[in-house]
């Protein structure tokens, strides 16, 4: 399992979990945050930051603003997919309202004010349910080159400065500083921040970037596993699993400390509260340990076949993610009400839906192959024309 493949597999796993979570009943109640105060969204954002550093750090020495151009071009591609998904949700929402259907779109504000909702979504201030990850990613990508420049130019000092700056912003998010900034937005825009507060969740992305840069800077060397840290991470995950699922509720009634730890402000998801962040970082270290063990002992070789499929999805994660959002909005009529499917039918449909995630990945792979073949033909034609223009010797 090389570096890129392992990360692609992890992204594929995150995609499957998020798609199943968003699918809803009857799997949601068994899957969502099943391992504690952590979800696939944290992993997806973290891995995105890690891949940004691994892929784009090499452009630092290219001169000019090539690094910024490459990252911002990617941000533009993500924004384009966001617009396509937003337009699809807008059409579904408007048709739902016009038809007088018994169901309601998840984008309730857009259903009440369609044009304002659409325009606000274009400006990334209105994020309907499930449409909040791509806008977050767009904004993070716009600022990513500055962090990469600091790290690539100043190395460890730059990493320290980036972590301190990002950590300070995260700390401000714990005290709702972002609400002050949101108040500065024009009143004509519809405001719905979604499930991910930018100032809190940027820290997860930046931590991923830092790890990605350190791996890039060390020429892909994998750090040694610390047994004590592994044990501490496992203990933390087990404790937070027990707390998340109510196993410590009775004990908390007799312990002020346990009661304090269960307060929502310590586990909040929207601003990435400190206990949730620790929970996720513990999972990251456990995952890194498992990858290191696989590199040495091949413990996951028996998962080679599903691993290839997961890596395939991960390599085309943007297209897969956008596709699953549109499908699940169109699935709304069949979740509840007169047209609702039975639980058994939903289980079957869930399997079909997850299998269908291969379709956008296959389409994008085919598109890239055709694009590459076309570029090669153009290059060959230019070479032939250049040779034809040369003077012929006698």
GROMACS .gro file of C-alpha atoms in nm:
model
  394
    1UNK     CA    1   0.000   0.000   0.000
    2UNK     CA    2   0.188   0.311  -0.115
    3UNK     CA    3   0.126   0.660   0.013
    4UNK     CA    4  -0.126   0.771  -0.248
    5UNK     CA    5  -0.315   0.442  -0.243
    6UNK     CA    6  -0.350   0.438   0.135
    7UNK     CA    7  -0.485   0.793   0.139
    8UNK     CA    8  -0.720   0.718  -0.148
    9UNK     CA    9  -0.851   0.413   0.037
   10UNK     CA   10  -0.912   0.624   0.348
   11UNK     CA   11  -1.095   0.885   0.140
   12UNK     CA   12  -1.303   0.610  -0.015
   13UNK     CA   13  -1.396   0.485   0.331
   14UNK     CA   14  -1.496   0.838   0.436
   15UNK     CA   15  -1.712   0.870   0.124
   16UNK     CA   16  -1.892   0.542   0.194
   17UNK     CA   17  -1.960   0.635   0.556
   18UNK     CA   18  -2.083   0.985   0.467
   19UNK     CA   19  -2.306   0.853   0.189
   20UNK     CA   20  -2.458   0.594   0.422
   21UNK     CA   21  -2.504   0.857   0.696
   22UNK     CA   22  -2.679   1.093   0.456
   23UNK     CA   23  -2.898   0.813   0.324
   24UNK     CA   24  -3.077   0.815   0.660
   25UNK     CA   25  -3.301   0.542   0.796
   26UNK     CA   26  -3.254   0.256   0.869
   27UNK     CA   27  -2.873   0.279   0.878
   28UNK     CA   28  -2.822   0.631   1.017
   29UNK     CA   29  -2.905   0.549   1.377
   30UNK     CA   30  -2.651   0.265   1.376
   31UNK     CA   31  -2.372   0.440   1.186
   32UNK     CA   32  -2.362   0.809   1.280
   33UNK     CA   33  -2.080   0.877   1.529
   34UNK     CA   34  -2.081   0.507   1.616
   35UNK     CA   35  -1.724   0.528   1.746
   36UNK     CA   36  -1.755   0.838   1.965
   37UNK     CA   37  -1.761   1.211   1.897
   38UNK     CA   38  -1.619   1.172   1.550
   39UNK     CA   39  -1.768   1.137   1.204
   40UNK     CA   40  -1.646   1.082   0.850
   41UNK     CA   41  -1.659   1.456   0.782
   42UNK     CA   42  -1.356   1.518   1.004
   43UNK     CA   43  -1.162   1.252   0.819
   44UNK     CA   44  -1.262   1.387   0.481
   45UNK     CA   45  -1.154   1.744   0.567
   46UNK     CA   46  -0.830   1.624   0.729
   47UNK     CA   47  -0.734   1.404   0.434
   48UNK     CA   48  -0.817   1.686   0.192
   49UNK     CA   49  -0.572   1.913   0.374
   50UNK     CA   50  -0.309   1.639   0.379
   51UNK     CA   51  -0.339   1.577   0.005
   52UNK     CA   52  -0.323   1.950  -0.071
   53UNK     CA   53   0.018   1.966   0.098
   54UNK     CA   54   0.143   1.643  -0.061
   55UNK     CA   55   0.034   1.740  -0.412
   56UNK     CA   56   0.107   2.113  -0.427
   57UNK     CA   57   0.413   2.164  -0.203
   58UNK     CA   58   0.639   2.066  -0.494
   59UNK     CA   59   0.536   2.380  -0.684
   60UNK     CA   60   0.706   2.605  -0.429
   61UNK     CA   61   1.038   2.590  -0.612
   62UNK     CA   62   0.883   2.635  -0.956
   63UNK     CA   63   0.904   3.012  -0.932
   64UNK     CA   64   0.639   3.275  -0.980
   65UNK     CA   65   0.290   3.209  -0.852
   66UNK     CA   66   0.255   2.857  -0.993
   67UNK     CA   67   0.170   2.714  -0.650
   68UNK     CA   68  -0.112   2.965  -0.603
   69UNK     CA   69  -0.236   2.910  -0.957
   70UNK     CA   70  -0.258   2.534  -0.914
   71UNK     CA   71  -0.433   2.545  -0.576
   72UNK     CA   72  -0.675   2.819  -0.681
   73UNK     CA   73  -0.753   2.636  -1.001
   74UNK     CA   74  -0.852   2.336  -0.790
   75UNK     CA   75  -1.062   2.566  -0.574
   76UNK     CA   76  -1.236   2.684  -0.890
   77UNK     CA   77  -1.311   2.326  -0.994
   78UNK     CA   78  -1.459   2.251  -0.651
   79UNK     CA   79  -1.666   2.570  -0.671
   80UNK     CA   80  -1.795   2.466  -1.013
   81UNK     CA   81  -1.915   2.134  -0.871
   82UNK     CA   82  -2.076   2.319  -0.582
   83UNK     CA   83  -2.266   2.535  -0.833
   84UNK     CA   84  -2.384   2.229  -1.026
   85UNK     CA   85  -2.509   2.060  -0.709
   86UNK     CA   86  -2.667   2.385  -0.588
   87UNK     CA   87  -2.850   2.427  -0.919
   88UNK     CA   88  -2.976   2.069  -0.905
   89UNK     CA   89  -3.105   2.123  -0.551
   90UNK     CA   90  -3.265   2.450  -0.661
   91UNK     CA   91  -3.452   2.276  -0.945
   92UNK     CA   92  -3.567   1.995  -0.714
   93UNK     CA   93  -3.678   2.244  -0.449
   94UNK     CA   94  -3.869   2.467  -0.691
   95UNK     CA   95  -4.040   2.170  -0.860
   96UNK     CA   96  -4.135   2.038  -0.516
   97UNK     CA   97  -4.300   2.368  -0.431
   98UNK     CA   98  -4.473   2.412  -0.768
   99UNK     CA   99  -4.611   2.059  -0.772
  100UNK     CA  100  -4.762   2.094  -0.426
  101UNK     CA  101  -4.598   1.768  -0.323
  102UNK     CA  102  -4.648   1.636   0.028
  103UNK     CA  103  -4.271   1.625   0.090
  104UNK     CA  104  -4.043   1.918   0.158
  105UNK     CA  105  -3.693   1.983   0.034
  106UNK     CA  106  -3.415   1.983   0.291
  107UNK     CA  107  -3.343   2.334   0.164
  108UNK     CA  108  -3.643   2.481   0.346
  109UNK     CA  109  -3.519   2.840   0.327
  110UNK     CA  110  -3.468   2.805  -0.048
  111UNK     CA  111  -3.818   2.663  -0.083
  112UNK     CA  112  -3.954   2.977   0.089
  113UNK     CA  113  -3.731   3.220  -0.106
  114UNK     CA  114  -3.593   3.038  -0.411
  115UNK     CA  115  -3.404   3.318  -0.587
  116UNK     CA  116  -3.254   3.463  -0.272
  117UNK     CA  117  -3.153   3.115  -0.160
  118UNK     CA  118  -2.990   3.037  -0.494
  119UNK     CA  119  -2.795   3.364  -0.506
  120UNK     CA  120  -2.688   3.327  -0.144
  121UNK     CA  121  -2.569   2.976  -0.223
  122UNK     CA  122  -2.366   3.114  -0.512
  123UNK     CA  123  -2.195   3.351  -0.267
  124UNK     CA  124  -2.138   3.062  -0.022
  125UNK     CA  125  -2.342   3.217   0.260
  126UNK     CA  126  -2.638   2.981   0.232
  127UNK     CA  127  -2.552   2.614   0.278
  128UNK     CA  128  -2.851   2.380   0.277
  129UNK     CA  129  -2.822   2.047   0.459
  130UNK     CA  130  -2.547   1.828   0.310
  131UNK     CA  131  -2.430   2.116   0.087
  132UNK     CA  132  -2.194   2.262   0.345
  133UNK     CA  133  -1.875   2.060   0.285
  134UNK     CA  134  -1.788   2.187  -0.065
  135UNK     CA  135  -1.824   2.560   0.026
  136UNK     CA  136  -1.603   2.498   0.330
  137UNK     CA  137  -1.346   2.329   0.109
  138UNK     CA  138  -1.352   2.614  -0.146
  139UNK     CA  139  -1.274   2.876   0.118
  140UNK     CA  140  -1.002   2.664   0.276
  141UNK     CA  141  -0.838   2.611  -0.063
  142UNK     CA  142  -0.829   2.987  -0.124
  143UNK     CA  143  -0.614   3.035   0.185
  144UNK     CA  144  -0.413   2.711   0.158
  145UNK     CA  145  -0.129   2.856  -0.060
  146UNK     CA  146  -0.032   3.104   0.210
  147UNK     CA  147   0.014   2.828   0.468
  148UNK     CA  148   0.205   2.617   0.215
  149UNK     CA  149   0.438   2.907   0.136
  150UNK     CA  150   0.516   2.956   0.504
  151UNK     CA  151   0.588   2.587   0.558
  152UNK     CA  152   0.792   2.529   0.242
  153UNK     CA  153   0.997   2.847   0.285
  154UNK     CA  154   1.060   2.843   0.661
  155UNK     CA  155   1.027   2.467   0.725
  156UNK     CA  156   0.983   2.392   1.096
  157UNK     CA  157   0.951   2.757   1.194
  158UNK     CA  158   0.685   2.797   0.928
  159UNK     CA  159   0.501   2.488   1.052
  160UNK     CA  160   0.503   2.629   1.404
  161UNK     CA  161   0.369   2.965   1.287
  162UNK     CA  162   0.094   2.802   1.080
  163UNK     CA  163  -0.013   2.583   1.373
  164UNK     CA  164  -0.014   2.877   1.615
  165UNK     CA  165  -0.215   3.094   1.377
  166UNK     CA  166  -0.466   2.824   1.292
  167UNK     CA  167  -0.491   2.716   1.656
  168UNK     CA  168  -0.560   3.074   1.758
  169UNK     CA  169  -0.842   3.100   1.505
  170UNK     CA  170  -0.985   2.770   1.632
  171UNK     CA  171  -0.970   2.904   1.989
  172UNK     CA  172  -1.159   3.216   1.881
  173UNK     CA  173  -1.426   2.992   1.727
  174UNK     CA  174  -1.487   2.834   2.067
  175UNK     CA  175  -1.606   3.176   2.185
  176UNK     CA  176  -1.827   3.232   1.878
  177UNK     CA  177  -1.601   3.500   1.730
  178UNK     CA  178  -1.723   3.392   1.387
  179UNK     CA  179  -2.071   3.523   1.469
  180UNK     CA  180  -1.921   3.873   1.485
  181UNK     CA  181  -1.775   3.832   1.137
  182UNK     CA  182  -2.102   3.696   0.998
  183UNK     CA  183  -2.281   4.005   1.122
  184UNK     CA  184  -2.073   4.205   0.872
  185UNK     CA  185  -2.229   4.024   0.572
  186UNK     CA  186  -2.488   4.214   0.365
  187UNK     CA  187  -2.841   4.166   0.494
  188UNK     CA  188  -2.967   4.080   0.145
  189UNK     CA  189  -2.782   3.749   0.162
  190UNK     CA  190  -2.946   3.450   0.325
  191UNK     CA  191  -2.726   3.316   0.601
  192UNK     CA  192  -2.703   2.951   0.699
  193UNK     CA  193  -2.358   2.834   0.802
  194UNK     CA  194  -2.438   2.464   0.798
  195UNK     CA  195  -2.287   2.204   1.027
  196UNK     CA  196  -1.927   2.322   0.991
  197UNK     CA  197  -1.812   2.654   1.135
  198UNK     CA  198  -1.530   2.779   0.914
  199UNK     CA  199  -1.313   2.913   1.197
  200UNK     CA  200  -1.336   2.589   1.393
  201UNK     CA  201  -1.304   2.337   1.112
  202UNK     CA  202  -1.014   2.511   0.939
  203UNK     CA  203  -0.795   2.372   1.217
  204UNK     CA  204  -0.871   2.015   1.106
  205UNK     CA  205  -0.779   2.104   0.748
  206UNK     CA  206  -0.457   2.279   0.856
  207UNK     CA  207  -0.354   1.986   1.077
  208UNK     CA  208  -0.392   1.767   0.769
  209UNK     CA  209  -0.181   2.010   0.567
  210UNK     CA  210   0.090   2.010   0.833
  211UNK     CA  211   0.106   1.630   0.840
  212UNK     CA  212   0.106   1.621   0.459
  213UNK     CA  213   0.390   1.874   0.441
  214UNK     CA  214   0.597   1.689   0.701
  215UNK     CA  215   0.562   1.370   0.498
  216UNK     CA  216   0.654   1.559   0.181
  217UNK     CA  217   0.951   1.723   0.350
  218UNK     CA  218   1.076   1.392   0.491
  219UNK     CA  219   1.057   1.227   0.147
  220UNK     CA  220   0.761   1.010   0.247
  221UNK     CA  221   0.930   0.871   0.556
  222UNK     CA  222   0.676   0.729   0.799
  223UNK     CA  223   0.727   0.821   1.166
  224UNK     CA  224   0.787   0.551   1.422
  225UNK     CA  225   0.491   0.430   1.623
  226UNK     CA  226   0.497   0.514   1.992
  227UNK     CA  227   0.338   0.236   2.197
  228UNK     CA  228   0.243   0.467   2.481
  229UNK     CA  229   0.067   0.708   2.245
  230UNK     CA  230  -0.117   0.419   2.084
  231UNK     CA  231  -0.238   0.298   2.425
  232UNK     CA  232  -0.340   0.651   2.525
  233UNK     CA  233  -0.527   0.700   2.196
  234UNK     CA  234  -0.713   0.370   2.234
  235UNK     CA  235  -0.805   0.454   2.595
  236UNK     CA  236  -0.932   0.797   2.493
  237UNK     CA  237  -1.139   0.655   2.208
  238UNK     CA  238  -1.291   0.390   2.436
  239UNK     CA  239  -1.378   0.648   2.702
  240UNK     CA  240  -1.541   0.886   2.454
  241UNK     CA  241  -1.729   0.598   2.293
  242UNK     CA  242  -1.876   0.508   2.632
  243UNK     CA  243  -1.965   0.871   2.700
  244UNK     CA  244  -2.111   0.933   2.355
  245UNK     CA  245  -2.346   0.636   2.377
  246UNK     CA  246  -2.467   0.696   2.731
  247UNK     CA  247  -2.280   0.423   2.918
  248UNK     CA  248  -2.142   0.681   3.164
  249UNK     CA  249  -2.467   0.869   3.220
  250UNK     CA  250  -2.535   0.712   3.559
  251UNK     CA  251  -2.175   0.758   3.674
  252UNK     CA  252  -2.189   1.126   3.574
  253UNK     CA  253  -2.470   1.182   3.824
  254UNK     CA  254  -2.224   1.109   4.104
  255UNK     CA  255  -1.913   1.269   3.955
  256UNK     CA  256  -1.890   1.647   3.892
  257UNK     CA  257  -1.594   1.588   3.659
  258UNK     CA  258  -1.780   1.339   3.438
  259UNK     CA  259  -2.084   1.566   3.436
  260UNK     CA  260  -1.865   1.859   3.330
  261UNK     CA  261  -1.708   1.658   3.048
  262UNK     CA  262  -2.052   1.575   2.910
  263UNK     CA  263  -2.154   1.939   2.870
  264UNK     CA  264  -2.232   2.018   2.509
  265UNK     CA  265  -1.979   2.302   2.484
  266UNK     CA  266  -1.700   2.046   2.518
  267UNK     CA  267  -1.831   1.814   2.245
  268UNK     CA  268  -1.998   2.058   2.003
  269UNK     CA  269  -1.963   1.965   1.637
  270UNK     CA  270  -2.018   2.296   1.458
  271UNK     CA  271  -1.713   2.473   1.605
  272UNK     CA  272  -1.504   2.155   1.659
  273UNK     CA  273  -1.495   2.161   2.040
  274UNK     CA  274  -1.182   2.037   2.216
  275UNK     CA  275  -1.306   1.692   2.317
  276UNK     CA  276  -1.426   1.621   1.965
  277UNK     CA  277  -1.091   1.737   1.831
  278UNK     CA  278  -0.903   1.509   2.072
  279UNK     CA  279  -1.131   1.221   1.978
  280UNK     CA  280  -1.051   1.270   1.611
  281UNK     CA  281  -0.675   1.310   1.664
  282UNK     CA  282  -0.672   0.987   1.863
  283UNK     CA  283  -0.837   0.815   1.567
  284UNK     CA  284  -0.580   0.966   1.333
  285UNK     CA  285  -0.294   0.821   1.538
  286UNK     CA  286  -0.460   0.480   1.553
  287UNK     CA  287  -0.512   0.488   1.175
  288UNK     CA  288  -0.149   0.591   1.121
  289UNK     CA  289  -0.042   0.300   1.343
  290UNK     CA  290  -0.248   0.054   1.141
  291UNK     CA  291  -0.101   0.186   0.816
  292UNK     CA  292   0.250   0.149   0.959
  293UNK     CA  293   0.174  -0.209   1.064
  294UNK     CA  294   0.040  -0.284   0.718
  295UNK     CA  295   0.355  -0.146   0.557
  296UNK     CA  296   0.563  -0.379   0.774
  297UNK     CA  297   0.347  -0.689   0.803
  298UNK     CA  298   0.080  -0.658   0.531
  299UNK     CA  299  -0.205  -0.701   0.780
  300UNK     CA  300  -0.462  -0.572   0.530
  301UNK     CA  301  -0.354  -0.774   0.229
  302UNK     CA  302  -0.672  -0.980   0.254
  303UNK     CA  303  -0.868  -0.661   0.183
  304UNK     CA  304  -0.696  -0.599  -0.149
  305UNK     CA  305  -1.010  -0.628  -0.364
  306UNK     CA  306  -1.240  -0.392  -0.168
  307UNK     CA  307  -0.934  -0.173  -0.112
  308UNK     CA  308  -0.897  -0.121  -0.487
  309UNK     CA  309  -1.262  -0.020  -0.513
  310UNK     CA  310  -1.233   0.221  -0.220
  311UNK     CA  311  -0.916   0.371  -0.371
  312UNK     CA  312  -1.099   0.410  -0.702
  313UNK     CA  313  -1.372   0.610  -0.527
  314UNK     CA  314  -1.114   0.811  -0.334
  315UNK     CA  315  -0.928   0.908  -0.651
  316UNK     CA  316  -1.247   1.067  -0.783
  317UNK     CA  317  -1.386   1.186  -0.450
  318UNK     CA  318  -1.514   1.524  -0.573
  319UNK     CA  319  -1.727   1.370  -0.845
  320UNK     CA  320  -1.854   1.093  -0.615
  321UNK     CA  321  -1.941   1.338  -0.340
  322UNK     CA  322  -2.129   1.574  -0.572
  323UNK     CA  323  -2.320   1.285  -0.728
  324UNK     CA  324  -2.433   1.143  -0.393
  325UNK     CA  325  -2.572   1.482  -0.284
  326UNK     CA  326  -2.795   1.516  -0.590
  327UNK     CA  327  -2.918   1.157  -0.566
  328UNK     CA  328  -3.009   1.190  -0.198
  329UNK     CA  329  -3.210   1.507  -0.254
  330UNK     CA  330  -3.405   1.324  -0.523
  331UNK     CA  331  -3.454   1.038  -0.277
  332UNK     CA  332  -3.645   1.260  -0.030
  333UNK     CA  333  -3.997   1.156  -0.154
  334UNK     CA  334  -3.918   0.794  -0.074
  335UNK     CA  335  -3.794   0.847   0.282
  336UNK     CA  336  -4.123   0.949   0.448
  337UNK     CA  337  -4.490   0.990   0.368
  338UNK     CA  338  -4.713   0.830   0.106
  339UNK     CA  339  -4.428   0.708  -0.116
  340UNK     CA  340  -4.200   0.595   0.167
  341UNK     CA  341  -4.021   0.266   0.121
  342UNK     CA  342  -4.021  -0.001   0.388
  343UNK     CA  343  -3.707  -0.061   0.594
  344UNK     CA  344  -3.629  -0.377   0.397
  345UNK     CA  345  -3.665  -0.189   0.070
  346UNK     CA  346  -3.441   0.086   0.202
  347UNK     CA  347  -3.168  -0.164   0.291
  348UNK     CA  348  -3.174  -0.296  -0.066
  349UNK     CA  349  -3.176   0.056  -0.208
  350UNK     CA  350  -2.884   0.151   0.017
  351UNK     CA  351  -2.672  -0.129  -0.131
  352UNK     CA  352  -2.767  -0.022  -0.485
  353UNK     CA  353  -2.696   0.342  -0.400
  354UNK     CA  354  -2.350   0.268  -0.257
  355UNK     CA  355  -2.265   0.051  -0.556
  356UNK     CA  356  -2.377   0.333  -0.788
  357UNK     CA  357  -2.105   0.558  -0.647
  358UNK     CA  358  -1.878   0.385  -0.896
  359UNK     CA  359  -2.064   0.554  -1.184
  360UNK     CA  360  -1.936   0.912  -1.138
  361UNK     CA  361  -1.587   0.774  -1.062
  362UNK     CA  362  -1.594   0.567  -1.383
  363UNK     CA  363  -1.726   0.863  -1.584
  364UNK     CA  364  -1.453   1.094  -1.453
  365UNK     CA  365  -1.182   0.835  -1.512
  366UNK     CA  366  -1.299   0.796  -1.871
  367UNK     CA  367  -1.309   1.175  -1.915
  368UNK     CA  368  -0.949   1.208  -1.790
  369UNK     CA  369  -0.830   0.933  -2.026
  370UNK     CA  370  -0.997   1.101  -2.323
  371UNK     CA  371  -0.852   1.437  -2.220
  372UNK     CA  372  -0.503   1.288  -2.193
  373UNK     CA  373  -0.535   1.113  -2.531
  374UNK     CA  374  -0.650   1.436  -2.692
  375UNK     CA  375  -0.356   1.625  -2.542
  376UNK     CA  376  -0.114   1.361  -2.670
  377UNK     CA  377  -0.263   1.384  -3.020
  378UNK     CA  378  -0.231   1.763  -3.016
  379UNK     CA  379   0.131   1.736  -2.903
  380UNK     CA  380   0.207   1.482  -3.176
  381UNK     CA  381   0.044   1.703  -3.440
  382UNK     CA  382   0.256   1.999  -3.326
  383UNK     CA  383   0.572   1.792  -3.355
  384UNK     CA  384   0.478   1.674  -3.704
  385UNK     CA  385   0.400   2.030  -3.813
  386UNK     CA  386   0.728   2.154  -3.664
  387UNK     CA  387   0.924   1.887  -3.850
  388UNK     CA  388   0.741   1.975  -4.172
  389UNK     CA  389   0.841   2.337  -4.134
  390UNK     CA  390   1.214   2.253  -4.118
  391UNK     CA  391   1.415   2.322  -4.440
  392UNK     CA  392   1.488   2.007  -4.637
  393UNK     CA  393   1.854   1.929  -4.695
  394UNK     CA  394   1.974   1.853  -5.046
   0.00000   0.00000   0.00000
